[in-house]
XYZ file of C-alpha atoms in Angstrom:
290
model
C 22.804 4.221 7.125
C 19.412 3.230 5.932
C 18.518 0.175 3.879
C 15.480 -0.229 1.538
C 13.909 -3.537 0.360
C 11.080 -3.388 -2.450
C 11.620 -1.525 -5.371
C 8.496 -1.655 -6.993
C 6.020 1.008 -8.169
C 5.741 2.704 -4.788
C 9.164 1.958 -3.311
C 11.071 3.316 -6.431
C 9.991 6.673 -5.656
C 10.128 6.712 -2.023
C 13.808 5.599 -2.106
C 14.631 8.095 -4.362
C 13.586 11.199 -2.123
C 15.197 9.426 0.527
C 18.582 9.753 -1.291
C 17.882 13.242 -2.420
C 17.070 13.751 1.153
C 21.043 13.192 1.890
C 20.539 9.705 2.725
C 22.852 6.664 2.002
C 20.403 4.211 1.023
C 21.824 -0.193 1.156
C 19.371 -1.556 -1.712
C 18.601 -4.787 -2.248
C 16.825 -6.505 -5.699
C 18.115 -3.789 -7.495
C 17.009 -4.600 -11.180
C 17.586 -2.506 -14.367
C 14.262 -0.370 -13.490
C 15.516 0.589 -10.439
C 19.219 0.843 -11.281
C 19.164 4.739 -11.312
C 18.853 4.540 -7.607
C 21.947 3.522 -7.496
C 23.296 5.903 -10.109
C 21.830 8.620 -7.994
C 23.949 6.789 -4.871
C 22.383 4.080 -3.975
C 24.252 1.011 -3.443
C 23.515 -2.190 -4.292
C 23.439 -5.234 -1.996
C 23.468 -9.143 -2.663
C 20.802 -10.163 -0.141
C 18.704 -8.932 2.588
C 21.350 -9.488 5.389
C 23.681 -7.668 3.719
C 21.379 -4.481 3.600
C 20.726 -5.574 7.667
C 24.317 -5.705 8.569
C 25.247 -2.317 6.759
C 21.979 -0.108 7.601
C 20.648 1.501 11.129
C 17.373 1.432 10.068
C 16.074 -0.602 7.347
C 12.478 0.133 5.516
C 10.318 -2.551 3.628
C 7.898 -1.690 1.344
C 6.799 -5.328 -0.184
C 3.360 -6.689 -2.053
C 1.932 -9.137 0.505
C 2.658 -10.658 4.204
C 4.452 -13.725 2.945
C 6.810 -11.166 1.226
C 7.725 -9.489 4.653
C 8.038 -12.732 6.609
C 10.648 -14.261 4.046
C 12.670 -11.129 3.671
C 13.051 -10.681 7.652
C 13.642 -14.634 8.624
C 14.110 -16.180 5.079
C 17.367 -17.240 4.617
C 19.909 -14.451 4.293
C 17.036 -12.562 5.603
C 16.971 -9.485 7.573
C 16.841 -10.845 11.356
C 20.253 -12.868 10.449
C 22.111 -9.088 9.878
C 19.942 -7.530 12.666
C 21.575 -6.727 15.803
C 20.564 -5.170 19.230
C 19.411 -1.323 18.439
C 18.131 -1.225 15.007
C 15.094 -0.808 13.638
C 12.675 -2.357 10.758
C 10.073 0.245 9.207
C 7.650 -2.307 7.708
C 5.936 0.303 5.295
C 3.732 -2.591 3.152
C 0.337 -3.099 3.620
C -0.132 -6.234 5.110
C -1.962 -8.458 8.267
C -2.327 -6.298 11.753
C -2.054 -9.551 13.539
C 1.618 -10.913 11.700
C 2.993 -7.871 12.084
C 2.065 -7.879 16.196
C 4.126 -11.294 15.941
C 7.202 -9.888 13.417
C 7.660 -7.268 16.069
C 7.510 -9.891 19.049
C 10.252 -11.789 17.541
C 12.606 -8.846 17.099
C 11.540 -7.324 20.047
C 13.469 -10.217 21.841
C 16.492 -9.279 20.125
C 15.927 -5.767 21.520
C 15.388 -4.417 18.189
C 12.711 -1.670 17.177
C 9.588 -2.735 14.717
C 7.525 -0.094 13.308
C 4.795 -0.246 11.154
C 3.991 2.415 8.469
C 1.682 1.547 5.349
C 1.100 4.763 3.605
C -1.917 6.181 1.313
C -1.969 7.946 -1.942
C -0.808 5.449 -4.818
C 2.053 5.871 -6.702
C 1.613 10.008 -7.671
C 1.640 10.396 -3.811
C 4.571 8.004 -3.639
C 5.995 10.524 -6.497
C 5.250 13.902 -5.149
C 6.614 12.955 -1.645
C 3.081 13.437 -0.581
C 2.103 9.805 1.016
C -0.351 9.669 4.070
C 1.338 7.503 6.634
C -0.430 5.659 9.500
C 2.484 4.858 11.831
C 2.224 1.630 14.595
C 5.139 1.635 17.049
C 6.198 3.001 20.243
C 7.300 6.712 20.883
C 10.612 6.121 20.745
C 10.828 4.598 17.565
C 8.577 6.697 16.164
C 10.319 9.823 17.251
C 13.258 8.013 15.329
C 11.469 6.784 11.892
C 9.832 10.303 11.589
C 12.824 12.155 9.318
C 12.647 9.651 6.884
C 8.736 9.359 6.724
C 9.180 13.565 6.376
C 10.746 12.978 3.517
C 8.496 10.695 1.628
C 4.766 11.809 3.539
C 3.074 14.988 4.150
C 0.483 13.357 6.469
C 2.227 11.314 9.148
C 0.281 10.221 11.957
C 1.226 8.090 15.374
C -1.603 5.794 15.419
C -0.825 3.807 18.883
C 1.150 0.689 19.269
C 2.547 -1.874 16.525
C -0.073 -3.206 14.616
C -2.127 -0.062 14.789
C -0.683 1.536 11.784
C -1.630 -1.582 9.263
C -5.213 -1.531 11.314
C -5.150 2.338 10.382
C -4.654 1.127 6.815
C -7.123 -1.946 6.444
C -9.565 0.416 7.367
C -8.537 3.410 4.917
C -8.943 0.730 2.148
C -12.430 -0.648 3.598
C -13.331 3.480 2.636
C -11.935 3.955 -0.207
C -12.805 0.655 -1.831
C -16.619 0.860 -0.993
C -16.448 4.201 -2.343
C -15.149 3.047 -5.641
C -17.799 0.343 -6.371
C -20.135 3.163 -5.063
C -19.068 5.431 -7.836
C -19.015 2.601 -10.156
C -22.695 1.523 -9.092
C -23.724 5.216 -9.963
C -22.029 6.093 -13.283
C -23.243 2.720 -14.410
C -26.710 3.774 -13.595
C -26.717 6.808 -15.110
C -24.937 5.376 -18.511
C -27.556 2.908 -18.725
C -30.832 5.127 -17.991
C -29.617 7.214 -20.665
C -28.106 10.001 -18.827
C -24.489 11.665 -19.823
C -22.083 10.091 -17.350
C -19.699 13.083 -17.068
C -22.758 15.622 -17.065
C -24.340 13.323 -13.707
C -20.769 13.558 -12.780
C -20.338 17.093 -12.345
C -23.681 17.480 -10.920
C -22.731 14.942 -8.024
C -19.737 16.991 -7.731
C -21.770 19.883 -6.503
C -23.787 18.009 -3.782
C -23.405 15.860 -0.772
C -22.276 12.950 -2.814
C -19.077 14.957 -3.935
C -15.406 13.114 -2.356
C -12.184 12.511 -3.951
C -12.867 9.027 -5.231
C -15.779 10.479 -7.745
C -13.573 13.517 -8.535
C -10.683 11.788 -9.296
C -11.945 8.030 -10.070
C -15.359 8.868 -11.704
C -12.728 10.733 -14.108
C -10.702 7.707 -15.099
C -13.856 5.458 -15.289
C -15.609 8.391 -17.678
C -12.611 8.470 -19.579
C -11.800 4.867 -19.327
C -7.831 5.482 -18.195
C -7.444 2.700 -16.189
C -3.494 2.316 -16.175
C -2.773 0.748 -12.182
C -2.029 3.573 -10.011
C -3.222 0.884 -7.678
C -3.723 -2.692 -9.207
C -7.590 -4.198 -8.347
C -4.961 -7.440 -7.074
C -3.580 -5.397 -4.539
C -6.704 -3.767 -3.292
C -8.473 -7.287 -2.940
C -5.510 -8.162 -1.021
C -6.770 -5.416 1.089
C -9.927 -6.130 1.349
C -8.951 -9.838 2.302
C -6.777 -8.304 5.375
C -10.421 -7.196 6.481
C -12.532 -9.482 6.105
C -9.954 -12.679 7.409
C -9.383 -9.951 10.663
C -13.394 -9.988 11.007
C -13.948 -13.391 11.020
C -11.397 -13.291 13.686
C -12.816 -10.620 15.673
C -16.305 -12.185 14.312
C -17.192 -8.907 12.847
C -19.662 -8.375 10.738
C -18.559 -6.478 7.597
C -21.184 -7.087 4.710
C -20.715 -4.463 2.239
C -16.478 -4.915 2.393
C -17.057 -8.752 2.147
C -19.537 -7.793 -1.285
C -17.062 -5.290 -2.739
C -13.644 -8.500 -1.962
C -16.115 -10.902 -4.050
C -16.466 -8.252 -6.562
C -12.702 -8.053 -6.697
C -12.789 -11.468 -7.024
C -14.469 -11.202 -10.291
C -12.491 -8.577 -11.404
C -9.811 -10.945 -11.117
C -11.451 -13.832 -12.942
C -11.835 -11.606 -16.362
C -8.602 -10.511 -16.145
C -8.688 -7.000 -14.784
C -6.383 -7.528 -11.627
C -3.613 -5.327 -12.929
C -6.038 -2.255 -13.748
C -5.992 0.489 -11.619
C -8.720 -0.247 -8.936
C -11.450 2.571 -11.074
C -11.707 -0.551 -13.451
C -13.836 -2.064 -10.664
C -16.339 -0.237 -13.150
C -15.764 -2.759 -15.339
C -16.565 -6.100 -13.378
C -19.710 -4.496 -12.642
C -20.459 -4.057 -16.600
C -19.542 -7.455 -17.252
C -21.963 -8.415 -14.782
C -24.484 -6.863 -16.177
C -24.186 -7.283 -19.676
C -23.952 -3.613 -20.250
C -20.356 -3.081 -21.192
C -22.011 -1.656 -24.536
């Protein structure tokens, strides 16, 4: 029996090809976007140590850290319906350093903590075709990977708990430098008078060429910025990396610039945009939204 907490844009889907996947999924915050889960077989659970008492293995794929650490030792929460030989998948994206310390405390209860935060927005969440950067020991690894086949294409064992969010923090340090990049250049080439989609295509051709400008230089050309992943949820990202510098007192410049710009982003009301919209902080900035 598996249970699944967070049924939001990314966890919808994922659920889903669990249960087409044959398994019996315990749900929990089931509301009436997410009630064809449990038409499809889902069932429905009052609280989160319900879902712990009736599942083997129970995922999370929440917004924030605060989010995990209330649903595992809230009340009614998780650790309360835990016992000796389960396992939490913690697949949000969230602090390397809390989830060393969620996995301590279940550890002690002899119970398995992996980490998973996965890659590809909500059409990889859709097509089954998530990258997922697993933190955890062999073991339970060896026993989270059937469901992560079923959700993931690209699954990879990290190293130990905590890797796997590290793994992630990183992956968004990439792709959100590469975004403002992008941004940086189309704006450049709007404003010197150059076709955007013409400098565009001739970037594709060159060195400069990735998946952010193919795919994100599209939606900023076109100006499609419905979320596939919010701006709010990337700066949350970005915060993860810069808070874990200052820690390791780590100097990461460019990341702490492109959080700020977030930051703005934010402050005129573009946090639920899909992250291309970065774009459009920058024109703001620069007085050259025209």
């Amino acid at each position: 029996m598996i249970g699944f907490i967070g049924l939001g844009v990314m966890g919808r889907p994922m659920a889903a090809h669990l249960i087409e996947a044959g398994q019996t999924l315990h749900l929990h915050r089931v509301k009436p976007i997410s009630q064809h889960l449990v038409d499809q077989g889902g069932i429905a659970c009052s609280s989160a140590r319900e879902v712990a008492e009736k599942s083997d293995i129970v995922i999370l794929m929440l917004p924030d850290t605060p989010d995990v650490e209330a649903v595992l030792f809230g009340q009614d929460g998780l650790e309360e319906g835990l016992s000796a030989g389960k396992l939490v998948i913690d697949m949000s994206s969230i602090s390397p350093v809390a989830t060393k310390q969620f996995a301590e405390r279940l550890r002690r209860k002899d119970i398995g903590y992996v980490d998973a935060p996965v890659s590809g927005g909500e059409v990889g969440a859709k097509n089954a075709a998530l990258t997922i950067m697993v933190g955890g020991s062999e073991a339970d690894f060896s026993r989270a990977r059937p469901l992560f086949e079923a959700m993931g294409k690209n699954i990879t064992h990290v190293g130990a708990v905590g890797d796997g969010q590290t793994a992630k923090v990183a992956n968004q340090i990439i792709v959100g430098l590469t975004i403002e990049a992008v941004s940086e250049a189309l704006l450049f080439a709007k404003v010197a008078g150059a076709d955007p989609a013409r400098v565009r295509e001739a970037l594709m051709g060159g060195f400069a060429s990735s998946r952010i400008l193919e795919l994100h230089g599209q939606r900023m050309i076109d100006r499609t910025f419905d979320p596939g992943f919010r701006i709010r949820l990337h700066r949350k990202d970005l915060t993860l990396a810069t808070d874990a510098a200052k820690a390791l007192e780590l100097a990461l410049p460019n990341t702490a610039m492109t959080q700020q710009l977030m930051n703005a982003a934010l402050a005129i009301g573009l946090g639920d945009k899909d992250h291309s919209a970065l774009i459009e902080a920058l024109e703001h900035l620069s007085g050259a939204a025209r």
